[in-house]
Coordinates of C-alpha atoms in Angstrom, one line a residue:
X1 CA -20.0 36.5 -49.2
X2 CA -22.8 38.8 -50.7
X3 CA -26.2 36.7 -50.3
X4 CA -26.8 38.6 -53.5
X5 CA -24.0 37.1 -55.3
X6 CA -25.1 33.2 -54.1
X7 CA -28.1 34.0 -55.6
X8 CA -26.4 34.6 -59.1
X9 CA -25.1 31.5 -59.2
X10 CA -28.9 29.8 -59.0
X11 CA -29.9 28.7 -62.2
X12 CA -34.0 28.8 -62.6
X13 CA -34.9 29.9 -58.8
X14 CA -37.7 31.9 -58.2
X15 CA -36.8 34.9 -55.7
X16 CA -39.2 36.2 -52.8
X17 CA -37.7 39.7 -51.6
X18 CA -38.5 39.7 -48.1
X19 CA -35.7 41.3 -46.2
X20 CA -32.3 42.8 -47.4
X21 CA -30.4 40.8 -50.4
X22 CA -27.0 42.7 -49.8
X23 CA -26.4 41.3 -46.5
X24 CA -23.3 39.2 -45.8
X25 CA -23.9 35.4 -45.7
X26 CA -21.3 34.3 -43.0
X27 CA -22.0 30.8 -42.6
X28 CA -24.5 28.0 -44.7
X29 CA -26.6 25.0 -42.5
X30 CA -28.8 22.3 -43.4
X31 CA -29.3 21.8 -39.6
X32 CA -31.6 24.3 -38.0
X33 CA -30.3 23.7 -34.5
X34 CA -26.8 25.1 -35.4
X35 CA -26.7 28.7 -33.8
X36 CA -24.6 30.8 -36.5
X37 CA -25.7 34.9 -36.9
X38 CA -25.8 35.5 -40.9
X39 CA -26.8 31.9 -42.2
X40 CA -28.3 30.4 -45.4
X41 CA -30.2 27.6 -44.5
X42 CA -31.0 25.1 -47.4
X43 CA -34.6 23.3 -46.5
X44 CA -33.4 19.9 -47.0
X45 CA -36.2 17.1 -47.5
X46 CA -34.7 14.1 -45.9
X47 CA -36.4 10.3 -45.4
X48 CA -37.5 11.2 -42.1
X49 CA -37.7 15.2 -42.6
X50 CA -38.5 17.5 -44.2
X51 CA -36.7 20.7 -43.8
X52 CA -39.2 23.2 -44.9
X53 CA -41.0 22.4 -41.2
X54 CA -37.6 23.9 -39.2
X55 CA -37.3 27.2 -41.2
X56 CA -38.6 29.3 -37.9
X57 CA -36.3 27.8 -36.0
X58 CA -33.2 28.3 -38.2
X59 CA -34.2 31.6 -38.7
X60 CA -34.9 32.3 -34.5
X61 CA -31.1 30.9 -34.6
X62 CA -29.4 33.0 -37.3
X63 CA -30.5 32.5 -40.5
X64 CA -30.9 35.5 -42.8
X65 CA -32.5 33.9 -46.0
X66 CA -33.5 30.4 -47.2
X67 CA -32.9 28.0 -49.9
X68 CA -36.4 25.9 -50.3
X69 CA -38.3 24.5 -52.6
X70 CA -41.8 25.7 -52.0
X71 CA -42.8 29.8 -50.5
X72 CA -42.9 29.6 -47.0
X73 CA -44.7 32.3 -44.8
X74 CA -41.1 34.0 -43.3
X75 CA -39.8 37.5 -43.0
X76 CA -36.6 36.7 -44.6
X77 CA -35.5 36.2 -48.2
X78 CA -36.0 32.8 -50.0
X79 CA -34.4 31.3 -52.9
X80 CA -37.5 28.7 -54.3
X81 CA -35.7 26.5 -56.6
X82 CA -36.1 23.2 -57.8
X83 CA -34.3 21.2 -56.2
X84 CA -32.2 21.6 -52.9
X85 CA -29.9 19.2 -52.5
X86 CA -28.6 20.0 -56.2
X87 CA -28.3 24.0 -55.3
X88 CA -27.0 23.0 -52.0
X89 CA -23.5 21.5 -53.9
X90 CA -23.3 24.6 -56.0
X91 CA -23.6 26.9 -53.6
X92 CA -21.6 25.7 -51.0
X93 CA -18.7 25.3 -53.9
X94 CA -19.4 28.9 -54.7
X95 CA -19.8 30.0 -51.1
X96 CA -15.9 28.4 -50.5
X97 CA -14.0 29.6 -53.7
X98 CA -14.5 26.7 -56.3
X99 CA -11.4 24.7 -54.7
X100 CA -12.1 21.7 -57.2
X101 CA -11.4 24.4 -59.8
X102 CA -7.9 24.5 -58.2
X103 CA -7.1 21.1 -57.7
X104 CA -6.8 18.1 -59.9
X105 CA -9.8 16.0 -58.2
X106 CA -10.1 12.3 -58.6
X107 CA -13.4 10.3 -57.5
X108 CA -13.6 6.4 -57.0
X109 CA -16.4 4.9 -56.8
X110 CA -17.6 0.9 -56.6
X111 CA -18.8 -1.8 -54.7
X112 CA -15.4 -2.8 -53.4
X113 CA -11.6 -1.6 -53.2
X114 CA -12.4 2.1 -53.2
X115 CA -10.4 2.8 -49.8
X116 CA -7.2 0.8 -50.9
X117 CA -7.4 2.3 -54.7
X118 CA -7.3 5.8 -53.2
X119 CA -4.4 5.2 -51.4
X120 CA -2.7 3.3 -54.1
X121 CA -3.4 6.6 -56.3
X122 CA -2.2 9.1 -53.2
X123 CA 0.7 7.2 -52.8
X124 CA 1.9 7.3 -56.4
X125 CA 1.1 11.2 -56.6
X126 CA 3.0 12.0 -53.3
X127 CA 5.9 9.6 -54.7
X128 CA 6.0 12.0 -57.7
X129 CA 6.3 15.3 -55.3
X130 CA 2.5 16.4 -55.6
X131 CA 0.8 17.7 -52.5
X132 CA -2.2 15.5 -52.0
X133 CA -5.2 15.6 -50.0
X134 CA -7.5 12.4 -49.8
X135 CA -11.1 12.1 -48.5
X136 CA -12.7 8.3 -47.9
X137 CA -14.0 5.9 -45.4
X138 CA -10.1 5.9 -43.1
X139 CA -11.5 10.0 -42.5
X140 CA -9.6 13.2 -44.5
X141 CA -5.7 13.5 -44.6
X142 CA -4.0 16.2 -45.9
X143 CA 0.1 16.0 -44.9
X144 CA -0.1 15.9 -41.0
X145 CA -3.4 17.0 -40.8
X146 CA -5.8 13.2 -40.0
X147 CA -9.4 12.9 -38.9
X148 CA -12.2 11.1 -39.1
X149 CA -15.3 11.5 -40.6
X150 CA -19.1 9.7 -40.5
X151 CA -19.6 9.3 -44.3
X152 CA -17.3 7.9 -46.7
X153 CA -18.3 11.2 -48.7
X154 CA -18.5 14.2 -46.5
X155 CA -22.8 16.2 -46.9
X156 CA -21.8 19.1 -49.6
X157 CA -20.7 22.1 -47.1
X158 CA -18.7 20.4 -44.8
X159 CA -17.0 18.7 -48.2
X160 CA -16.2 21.8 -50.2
X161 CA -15.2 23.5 -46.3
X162 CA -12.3 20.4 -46.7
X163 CA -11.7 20.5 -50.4
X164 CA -11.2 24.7 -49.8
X165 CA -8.7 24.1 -46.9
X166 CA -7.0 21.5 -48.4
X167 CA -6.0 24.0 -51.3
X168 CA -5.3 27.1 -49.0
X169 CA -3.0 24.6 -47.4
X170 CA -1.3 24.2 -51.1
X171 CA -2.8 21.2 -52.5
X172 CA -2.4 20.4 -55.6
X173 CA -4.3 16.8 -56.0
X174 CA -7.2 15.5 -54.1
X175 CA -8.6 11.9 -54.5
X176 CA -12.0 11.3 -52.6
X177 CA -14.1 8.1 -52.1
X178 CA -17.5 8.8 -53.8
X179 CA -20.1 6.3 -52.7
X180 CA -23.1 5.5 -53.8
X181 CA -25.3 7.1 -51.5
X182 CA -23.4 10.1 -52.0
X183 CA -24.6 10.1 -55.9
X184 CA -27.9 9.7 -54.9
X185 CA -28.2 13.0 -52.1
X186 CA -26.2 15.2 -55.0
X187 CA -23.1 15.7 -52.9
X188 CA -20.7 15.6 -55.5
X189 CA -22.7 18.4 -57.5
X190 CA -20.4 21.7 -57.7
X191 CA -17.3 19.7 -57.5
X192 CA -15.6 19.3 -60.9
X193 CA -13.6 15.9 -61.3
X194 CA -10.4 15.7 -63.2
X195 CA -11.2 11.7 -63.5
X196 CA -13.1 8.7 -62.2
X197 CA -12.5 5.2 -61.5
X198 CA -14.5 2.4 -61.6
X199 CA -13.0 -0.9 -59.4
X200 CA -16.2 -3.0 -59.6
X201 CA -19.6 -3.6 -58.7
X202 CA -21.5 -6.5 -56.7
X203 CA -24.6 -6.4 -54.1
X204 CA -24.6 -4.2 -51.5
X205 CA -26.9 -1.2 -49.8
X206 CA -30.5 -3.1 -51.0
X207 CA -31.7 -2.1 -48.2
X208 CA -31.6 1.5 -49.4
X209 CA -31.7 1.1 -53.4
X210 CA -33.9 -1.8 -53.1
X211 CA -33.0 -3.6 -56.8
X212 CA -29.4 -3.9 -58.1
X213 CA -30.4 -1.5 -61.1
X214 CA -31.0 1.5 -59.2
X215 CA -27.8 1.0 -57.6
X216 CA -25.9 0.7 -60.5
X217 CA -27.5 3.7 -61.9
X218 CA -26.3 5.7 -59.3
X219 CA -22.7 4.7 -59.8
X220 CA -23.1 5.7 -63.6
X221 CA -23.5 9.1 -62.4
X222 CA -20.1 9.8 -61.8
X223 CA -19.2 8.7 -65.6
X224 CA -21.7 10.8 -67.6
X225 CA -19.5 12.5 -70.3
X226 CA -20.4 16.0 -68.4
X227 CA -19.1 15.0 -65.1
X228 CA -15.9 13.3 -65.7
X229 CA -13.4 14.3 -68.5
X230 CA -11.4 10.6 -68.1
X231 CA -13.1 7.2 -67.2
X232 CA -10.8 4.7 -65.7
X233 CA -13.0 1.6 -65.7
X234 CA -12.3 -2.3 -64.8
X235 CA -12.9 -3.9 -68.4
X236 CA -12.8 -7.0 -66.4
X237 CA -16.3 -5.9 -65.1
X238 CA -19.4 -6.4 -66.8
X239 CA -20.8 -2.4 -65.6
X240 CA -17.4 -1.1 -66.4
X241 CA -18.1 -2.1 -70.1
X242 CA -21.7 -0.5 -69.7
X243 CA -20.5 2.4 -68.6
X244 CA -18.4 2.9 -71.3
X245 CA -20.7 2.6 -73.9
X246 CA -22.5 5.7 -71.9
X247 CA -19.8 7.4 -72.8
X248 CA -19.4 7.0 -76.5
X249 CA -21.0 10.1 -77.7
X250 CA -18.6 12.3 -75.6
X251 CA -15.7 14.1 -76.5
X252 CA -14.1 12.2 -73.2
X253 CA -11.6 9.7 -72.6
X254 CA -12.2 6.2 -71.4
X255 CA -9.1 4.1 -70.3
X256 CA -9.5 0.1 -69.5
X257 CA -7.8 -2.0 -67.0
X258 CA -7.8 -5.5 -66.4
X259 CA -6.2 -9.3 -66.3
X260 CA -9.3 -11.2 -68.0
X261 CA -9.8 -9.1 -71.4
X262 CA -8.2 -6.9 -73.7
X263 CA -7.5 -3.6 -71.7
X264 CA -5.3 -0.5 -71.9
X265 CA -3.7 -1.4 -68.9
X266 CA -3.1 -5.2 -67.9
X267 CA -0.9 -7.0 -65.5
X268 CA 1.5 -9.9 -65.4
X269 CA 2.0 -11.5 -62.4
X270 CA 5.7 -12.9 -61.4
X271 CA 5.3 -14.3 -58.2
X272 CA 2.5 -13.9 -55.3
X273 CA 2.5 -14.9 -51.6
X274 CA 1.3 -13.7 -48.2
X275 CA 4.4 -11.2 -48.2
X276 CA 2.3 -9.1 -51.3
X277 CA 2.6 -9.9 -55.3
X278 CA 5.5 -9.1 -57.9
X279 CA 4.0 -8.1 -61.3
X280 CA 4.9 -6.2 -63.8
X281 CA 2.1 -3.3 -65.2
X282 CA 1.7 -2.5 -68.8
X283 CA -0.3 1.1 -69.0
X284 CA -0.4 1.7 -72.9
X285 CA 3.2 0.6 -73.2
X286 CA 4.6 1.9 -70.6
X287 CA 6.0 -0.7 -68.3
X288 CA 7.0 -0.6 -64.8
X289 CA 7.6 -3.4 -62.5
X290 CA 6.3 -3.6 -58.6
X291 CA 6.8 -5.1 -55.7
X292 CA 2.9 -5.0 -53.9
X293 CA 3.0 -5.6 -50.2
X294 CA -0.7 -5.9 -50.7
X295 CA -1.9 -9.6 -50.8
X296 CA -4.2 -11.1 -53.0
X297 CA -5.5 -10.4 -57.0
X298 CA -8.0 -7.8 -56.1
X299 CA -5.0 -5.8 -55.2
X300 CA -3.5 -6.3 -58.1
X301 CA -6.9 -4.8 -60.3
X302 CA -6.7 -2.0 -57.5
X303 CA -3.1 -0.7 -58.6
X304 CA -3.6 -0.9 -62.2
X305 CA -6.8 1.5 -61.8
X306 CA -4.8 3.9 -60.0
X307 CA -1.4 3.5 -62.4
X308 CA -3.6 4.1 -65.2
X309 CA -5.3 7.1 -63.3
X310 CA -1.7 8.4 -62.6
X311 CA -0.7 8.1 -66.1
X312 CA -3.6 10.0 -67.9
X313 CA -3.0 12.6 -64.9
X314 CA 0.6 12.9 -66.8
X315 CA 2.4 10.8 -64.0
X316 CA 5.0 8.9 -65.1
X317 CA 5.9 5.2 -64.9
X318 CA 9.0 5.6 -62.7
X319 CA 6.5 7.5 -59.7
X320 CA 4.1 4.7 -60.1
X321 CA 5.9 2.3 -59.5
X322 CA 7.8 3.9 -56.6
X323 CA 4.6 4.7 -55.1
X324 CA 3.0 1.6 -55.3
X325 CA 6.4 -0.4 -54.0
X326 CA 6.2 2.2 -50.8
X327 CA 2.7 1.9 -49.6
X328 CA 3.2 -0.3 -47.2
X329 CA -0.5 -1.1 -45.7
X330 CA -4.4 0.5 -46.2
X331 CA -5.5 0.2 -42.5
X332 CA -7.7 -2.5 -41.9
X333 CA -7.8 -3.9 -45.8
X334 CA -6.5 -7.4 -45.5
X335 CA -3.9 -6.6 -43.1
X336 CA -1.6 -8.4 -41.2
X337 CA -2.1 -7.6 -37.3
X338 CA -0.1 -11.4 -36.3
X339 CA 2.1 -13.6 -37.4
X340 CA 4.0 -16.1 -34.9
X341 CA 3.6 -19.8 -33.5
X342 CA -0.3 -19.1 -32.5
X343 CA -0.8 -18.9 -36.4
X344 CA -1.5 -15.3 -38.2
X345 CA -4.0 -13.1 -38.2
X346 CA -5.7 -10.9 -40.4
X347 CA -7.9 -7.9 -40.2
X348 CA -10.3 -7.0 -43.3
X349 CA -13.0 -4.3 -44.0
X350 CA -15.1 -7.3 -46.7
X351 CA -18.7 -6.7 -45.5
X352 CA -20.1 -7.9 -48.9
X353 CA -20.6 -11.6 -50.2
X354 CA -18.0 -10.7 -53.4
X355 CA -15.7 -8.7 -50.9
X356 CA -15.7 -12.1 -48.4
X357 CA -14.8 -14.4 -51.1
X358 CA -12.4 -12.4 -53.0
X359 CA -10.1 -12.3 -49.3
X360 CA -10.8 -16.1 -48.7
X361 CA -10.3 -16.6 -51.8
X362 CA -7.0 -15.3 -50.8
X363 CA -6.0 -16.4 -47.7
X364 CA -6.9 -20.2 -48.7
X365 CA -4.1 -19.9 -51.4
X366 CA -1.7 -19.9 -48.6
X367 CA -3.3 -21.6 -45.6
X368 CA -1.2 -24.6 -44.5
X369 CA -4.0 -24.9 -41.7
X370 CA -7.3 -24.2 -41.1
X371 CA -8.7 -21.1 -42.6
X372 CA -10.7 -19.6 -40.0
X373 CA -13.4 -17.0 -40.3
X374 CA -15.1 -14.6 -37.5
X375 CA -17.4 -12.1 -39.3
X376 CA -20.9 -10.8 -38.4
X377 CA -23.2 -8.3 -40.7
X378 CA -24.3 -5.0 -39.9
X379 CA -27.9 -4.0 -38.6
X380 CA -30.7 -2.3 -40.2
X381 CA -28.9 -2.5 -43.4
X382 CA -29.1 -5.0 -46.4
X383 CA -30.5 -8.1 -45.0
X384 CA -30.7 -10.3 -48.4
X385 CA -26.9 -10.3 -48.0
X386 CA -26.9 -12.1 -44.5
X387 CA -27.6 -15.9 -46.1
X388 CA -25.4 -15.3 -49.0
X389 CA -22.7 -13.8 -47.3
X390 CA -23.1 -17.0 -44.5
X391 CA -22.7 -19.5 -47.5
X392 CA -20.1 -17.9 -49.1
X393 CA -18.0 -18.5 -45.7
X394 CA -19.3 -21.9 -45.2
X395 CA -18.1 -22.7 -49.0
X396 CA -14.5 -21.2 -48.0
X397 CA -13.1 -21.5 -45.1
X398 CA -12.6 -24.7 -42.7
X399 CA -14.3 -23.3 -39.3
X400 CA -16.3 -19.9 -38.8
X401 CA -17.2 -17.8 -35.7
X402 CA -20.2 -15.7 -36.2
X403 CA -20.6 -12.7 -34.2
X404 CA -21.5 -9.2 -34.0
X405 CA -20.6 -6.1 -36.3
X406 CA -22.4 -3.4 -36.0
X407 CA -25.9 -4.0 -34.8
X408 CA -27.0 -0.7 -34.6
X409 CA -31.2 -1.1 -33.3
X410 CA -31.0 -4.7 -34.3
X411 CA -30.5 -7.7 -31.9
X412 CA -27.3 -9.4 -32.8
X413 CA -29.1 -12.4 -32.8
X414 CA -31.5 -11.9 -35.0
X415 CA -28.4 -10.2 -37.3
X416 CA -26.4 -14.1 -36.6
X417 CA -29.8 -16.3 -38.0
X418 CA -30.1 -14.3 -41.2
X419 CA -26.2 -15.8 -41.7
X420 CA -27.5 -19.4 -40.4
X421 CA -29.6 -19.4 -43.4
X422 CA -26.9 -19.6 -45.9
X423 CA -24.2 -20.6 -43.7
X424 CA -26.3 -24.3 -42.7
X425 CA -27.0 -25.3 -45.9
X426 CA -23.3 -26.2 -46.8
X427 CA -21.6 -26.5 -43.3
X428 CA -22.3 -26.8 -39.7
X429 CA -18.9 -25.8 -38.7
X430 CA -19.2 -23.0 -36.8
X431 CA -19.8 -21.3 -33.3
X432 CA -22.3 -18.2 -32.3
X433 CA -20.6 -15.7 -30.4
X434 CA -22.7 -12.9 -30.0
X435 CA -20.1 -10.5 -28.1
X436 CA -17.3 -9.4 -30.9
X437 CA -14.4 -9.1 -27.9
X438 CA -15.1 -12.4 -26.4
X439 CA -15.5 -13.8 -30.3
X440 CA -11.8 -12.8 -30.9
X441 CA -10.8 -14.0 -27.9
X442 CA -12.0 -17.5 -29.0
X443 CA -10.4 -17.7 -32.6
X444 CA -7.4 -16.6 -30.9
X445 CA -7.6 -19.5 -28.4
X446 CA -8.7 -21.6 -31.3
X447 CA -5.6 -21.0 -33.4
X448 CA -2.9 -23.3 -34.3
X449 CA 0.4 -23.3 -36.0
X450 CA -0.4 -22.9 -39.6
X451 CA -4.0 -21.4 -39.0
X452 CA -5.2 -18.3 -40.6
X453 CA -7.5 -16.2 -38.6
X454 CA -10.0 -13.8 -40.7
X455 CA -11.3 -11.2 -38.5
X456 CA -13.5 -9.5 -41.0
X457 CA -16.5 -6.9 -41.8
X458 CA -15.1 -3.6 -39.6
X459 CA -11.6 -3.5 -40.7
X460 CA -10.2 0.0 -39.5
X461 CA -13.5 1.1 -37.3
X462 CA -12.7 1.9 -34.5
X463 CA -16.0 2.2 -33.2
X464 CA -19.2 -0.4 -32.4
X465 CA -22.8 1.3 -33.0
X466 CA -25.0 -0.2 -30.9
X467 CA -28.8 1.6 -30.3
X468 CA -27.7 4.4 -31.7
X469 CA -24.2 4.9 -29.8
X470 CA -21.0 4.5 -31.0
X471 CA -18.6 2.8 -28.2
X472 CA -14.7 2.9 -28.6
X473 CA -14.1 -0.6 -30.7
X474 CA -11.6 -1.6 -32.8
X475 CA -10.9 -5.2 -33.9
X476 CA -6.5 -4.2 -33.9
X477 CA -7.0 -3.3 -30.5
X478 CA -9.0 -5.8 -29.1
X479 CA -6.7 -8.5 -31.0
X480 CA -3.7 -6.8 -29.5
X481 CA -5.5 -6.7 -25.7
X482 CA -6.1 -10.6 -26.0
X483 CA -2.5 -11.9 -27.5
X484 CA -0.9 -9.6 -24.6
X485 CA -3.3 -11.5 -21.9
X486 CA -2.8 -14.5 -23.5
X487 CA 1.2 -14.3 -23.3
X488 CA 1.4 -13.6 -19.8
X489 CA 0.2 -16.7 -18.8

């Protein structure tokens, strides 16, 4: 693409003509260490860099021109806007075609039940013969195409590179994860959403947003009026309700859902156990009855967010329901990895103090045992969640084991006495084992008929970061490796 024609599409940016502005741009980078002839490089300011200083050296490795936001002393041409990160998502959508022009888009956004809601809502659109793509925390998926990604929401070129594929590939739906942090860094900015949802909202990531406000505030992003044409928010939630009133002065839609208060789409409940939940959904009339093999409540708000999505997308009742009756399992969300005379065992991505309890919470319903919990929390990340998170469990269940998750540059240790905290002032029963495989081992050997084992925090991961290197580990595999051991005794 014409460097000259990127540049059209920058609102407000000053232009230094040094160099030719008709030369083909073949490639964009926000990395200066990426060798690429015919680059754009955007001069990113990061928390620990600042992009501006590595100009030379993206430009000694390819780069024809630069996106920045002060004048830099370079024999190339430079784009001064702004604001990078925000010209960074429009370029890169304009630099790829505009796919989310193409496609019916669909972010989800909150605290909790993000990955299982966007699988609910793919499931129902593939059940109604629409090609779907899906981008979240399990990686990208697009028919038999599957990988894995670092970030729940993909940095803004590597994003609009998927969303661009995904439609040469024919599809006609995508539904993408859209955290938080995500808001914050402007990658969703040249993507235009066809609707948002809203599942709910509870601590987490203080150790980047600091106060619960500025958190929120970067969830609301997603439902400005000028962002997202139809809001599918929990009622149920107190910031669901907020953000509808943000919404008021818009020529939008906002749809409700919940169990607790008057909503456009509510649920009745039939019958529940560990085998999933029978309700029957009511989306603005339209009823259709399912058959969840997802356990627990929290499942049940998560499908009515994505049947109402489905519905304002035009879906009907008779493809939600099919979908939501077929989906089968969301790797690592309260999953069932055992069930047999040592007791059953389940696997479960909570990581937050509402996200723990709401699965306890659960599983305690239908314990006939002991309710047993091995969890850790990860390093340099919130720590103000460690004690809460610890007496949330000791509240719960009958016996924990606390143990690693991800330490990253922390000592486990360390991680394991912030949970003390909380954990000691309502319950001593627990063990400390620091070393997650040997951990599982123990709950496994500590099982008995009628026991539940929790194995929660990393759900689907199949890695453990650990100073700065992530080593093959995931909690299905190391659960299968010790009942295999264990039965050949």
């Amino acid at each position: 693409m014409r460097l000259s024609k990127l540049v059209s599409a920058v609102n407000g940016g000053r232009l230094i003509a040094k160099g030719e502005w008709e030369r083909n741009i073949e490639a964009l980078s926000a990395d200066s260490r990426e060798k690429h002839d015919n680059t754009l490089f955007f001069c990113l300011i990061g928390e620990n860099a600042d992009g501006h200083a590595y100009a030379a050296e993206a430009i000694k490795n390819g780069a024809v021109a630069l996106v920045s936001e002060r004048e830099l002393f370079v024999e190339v041409p430079q784009i001064i806007v702004q604001d990078v990160r925000e010209t960074l998502g429009i370029l890169a959508s304009v630099f790829y075609g505009e796919p989310s022009q193409k496609m019916q888009v669909i972010g989800v956004t909150g605290t909790n039940g993000k990955t299982t809601t966007a699988h609910m809502l793919t499931s129902i659109l593939s059940a109604a013969g629409k090609r779907v793509g899906v981008i979240g925390t399990l990686g990208v998926s697009f028919g038999s195409t599957r990988y894995v990604t670092d970030l729940t929401t993909p940095d803004p070129i590597p994003l609009q590179s998927m969303l661009a594929e995904m439609y040469a590939r024919g599809a006609e739906y995508v539904v993408m994860e859209v955290s938080a942090h995500a808001l914050h860094y402007n990658k969703t900015i040249g993507i235009r959403f066809a609707a948002g949802i809203f599942t709910n909202f509870t601590q987490d990531h203080l150790d980047f947003f600091h106060t619960m406000p500025r958190y929120k505030a970067e969830k609301a992003k997603l439902f400005s009026p000028k962002i997202t044409p139809i809001a599918i928010l929990n009622g149920d939630d107190e910031v669901g309700r907020e953000f509808a009133k943000m919404r008021e002065t818009g020529n939008v839609k906002t749809v409700f859902y919940g169990l607790n208060t008057p909503a456009d789409a509510f649920a009745i409940v039939t019958d529940d156990s560990l085998l999933g939940t029978e309700c029957m959904l009511n989306v603005n009339d339209q009823l259709c009855r399912v058959s969840l093999h997802l356990v627990g409540q929290h499942n049940v708000y998560n499908a009515l967010a994505a049947a109402a999505c489905a519905i304002e997308l035009g879906i009907d009742a008779q493809y939600v329901a099919s979908g939501l009756n077929s989906l089968r399992k969301v790797e690592g969300r309260l999953q069932r990895v055992e069930s047999g005379q040592v007791g059953e065992i389940y696997v479960d991505f909570a990581h937050t103090p509402d996200g723990l309890a709401r699965t306890l919470e659960t599983l305690k319903k239908y314990c006939k045992g002991r309710l047993i919990c091995l969890f850790g929390c990860g390093g340099n990340r919130d720590k103000t969640k460690r004690p809460i998170m610890g007496e949330v469990v000791a509240k719960k269940a009958d016996f924990s084991i606390l143990t690693s998750d991800n330490p990253r540059y922390e000592d486990p240790l360390d991680i394991i006495a912030g949970i003390e905290k909380g954990y000691r002032r309502f319950s001593v029963k627990y063990v400390i084992v620091p070393d997650r495989k040997r951990a599982i081992a123990y709950g496994i050997d500590f099982l008995q008929k009628g026991d539940i084992l929790l194995i929660a925090g990393k759900g689907g991961e199949e890695y453990q970061e650990i100073m700065g290197i992530k080593y093959p580990f995931k909690d299905h595999d190391i659960i299968a490796q010790t009942l295999f051991e264990k039965r050949k005794k």
